[in-house]
C-alpha angles and dihedrals in degrees: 000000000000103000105141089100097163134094128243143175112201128202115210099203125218130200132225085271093051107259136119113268099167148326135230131213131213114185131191147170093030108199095244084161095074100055086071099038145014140204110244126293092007130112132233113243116322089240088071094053086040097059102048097048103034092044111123104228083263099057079035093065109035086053098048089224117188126196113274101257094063093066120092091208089057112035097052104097095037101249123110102141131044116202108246094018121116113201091179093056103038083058098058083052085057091054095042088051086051085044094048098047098047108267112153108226097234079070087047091055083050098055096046094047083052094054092041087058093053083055092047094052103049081066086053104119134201134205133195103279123181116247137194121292090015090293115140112260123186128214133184118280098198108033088177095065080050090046090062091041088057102039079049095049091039098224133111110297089211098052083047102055087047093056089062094046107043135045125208125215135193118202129171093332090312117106105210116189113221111185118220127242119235085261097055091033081068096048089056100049084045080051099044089052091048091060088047101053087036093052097046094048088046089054092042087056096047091050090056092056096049090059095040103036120085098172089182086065103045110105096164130346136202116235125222122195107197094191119207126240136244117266112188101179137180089276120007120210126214085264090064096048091052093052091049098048093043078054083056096051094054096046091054093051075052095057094036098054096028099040122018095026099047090037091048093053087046078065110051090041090048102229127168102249131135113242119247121227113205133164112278110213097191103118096046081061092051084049090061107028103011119128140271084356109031108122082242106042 
């Protein structure tokens, strides 16, 4: 049921008198991987769960929801439902928290149409289409799931339709069209629904802070680092390699500042301690950034 995979560092805010009068939240590295797959026997994130069990029958069907095990983006690992976990509930909390910190709910519609959409186009399907000058081309093999994705994001189905299955480039002035195969059809609705889901957390968060931030109050702040985990999937894209080795990199300023810095100042000022070991990861960063050989240099 661990599905906050994001990092954050978080500002609790004091004023002049010494309490608290606010936070701020900066968030980074959000998981987007997991919106279009999961490791086995874990869930998406919980909003998805949420919606389709917590909808009233209105939201329900202006939003076309399905139950969970009939999206592609949520029955792939095997795990729906969590024992002592109650999505319908969780979700009323959701709506009380928007409630709470000032969202119309006009906006919350929004929201919810938005994540209902991510769940619509991971069911989006593509067939073998011919293209021009003999190359593969791809079209959509269920127009009526596209149809809901676009009705919920409220743009052309047919535009739409042609964004997944063309790409445009622009070389030296010239725009040249090269159609998309069914396989990387697939790879830019995963990645559409990424920047979705990506975009809409990103405003919600920003939203928060702009209900629970004074900066004309704040005097000094704490400041929390809520550090990510390791994912090591089935097959692991660029954007996980890049979180992992971000994780690395701030291992790494921990054991700098916590372990080698303070040890090395026990030392110089002689004092009776006993030394920490601690794993080095040193030579898993050279691996990555290392020159003339780092994966990245």
């Amino acid at each position: 049921n661990n599905s906050s995979r994001f990092g954050k560092f978080i500002e609790i805010h004091f004023n002049e008198l010494g309490h608290i009068c606010g936070a701020r939240i900066i968030q980074y590295l959000l998981e987007k991987s997991r919106v279009v797959q999961q490791a086995k026997d874990e869930r998406n994130y919980h909003i998805f769960y949420q919606l389709c069990a917590g909808a009233d029958q209105a939201l329900r069907d202006e939003l076309q929801l399905l139950p969970p095990a009939q999206y592609n983006y949520l029955n792939q690992s095997g795990c729906i439902e969590i024992e002592n976990v109650d999505d319908k509930a969780d979700f009323q909390a959701v709506c009380d928290a928007m409630q709470l910190l000032g969202l119309a709910e006009d906006m919350q519609r929004t929201v919810f149409r938005i994540v209902a959409a991510v769940l619509y186009l991971g069911n989006v399907e593509f067939k073998s289409s011919d293209a021009v000058q003999g190359t593969e081309g791809s079209a959509v093999s269920n127009p009526d799931t596209l149809a809901i994705v676009a009705r919920l994001l409220q743009v052309d189905a047919g535009k739409l339709a042609e964004a997944l299955t063309i790409r445009h480039n622009l070389i030296r002035g010239q725009k040249f069209v090269v159609p998309l195969a069914p396989q990387q059809a697939v790879d830019a609705r995963d990645a559409l629904a990424k920047a979705l889901y990506k975009s809409v957390f990103s405003w919600l968060v920003e939203h928060i802070n702009s209900r629970i931030c004074n900066a004309k109050l704040v005097v000094s702040f704490i400041g929390v680092l809520d550090i990510f985990g390791f994912e090591n999937f089935k097959v692991n894209s660029f954007e996980q390699f890049c979180i992992n080795y971000c994780n690395e990199k701030m291992q790494q300023h921990f054991n700098q500042h916590i372990f080698k810095l303070e040890q090395e100042e026990y030392e110089r000022e002689k004092l009776g301690w006993a030394k920490i070991s601690f794993n080095d990861n040193q030579e898993c960063l050279d691996l990555v950034e290392k020159r003339p050989l780092g994966i990245l240099s």
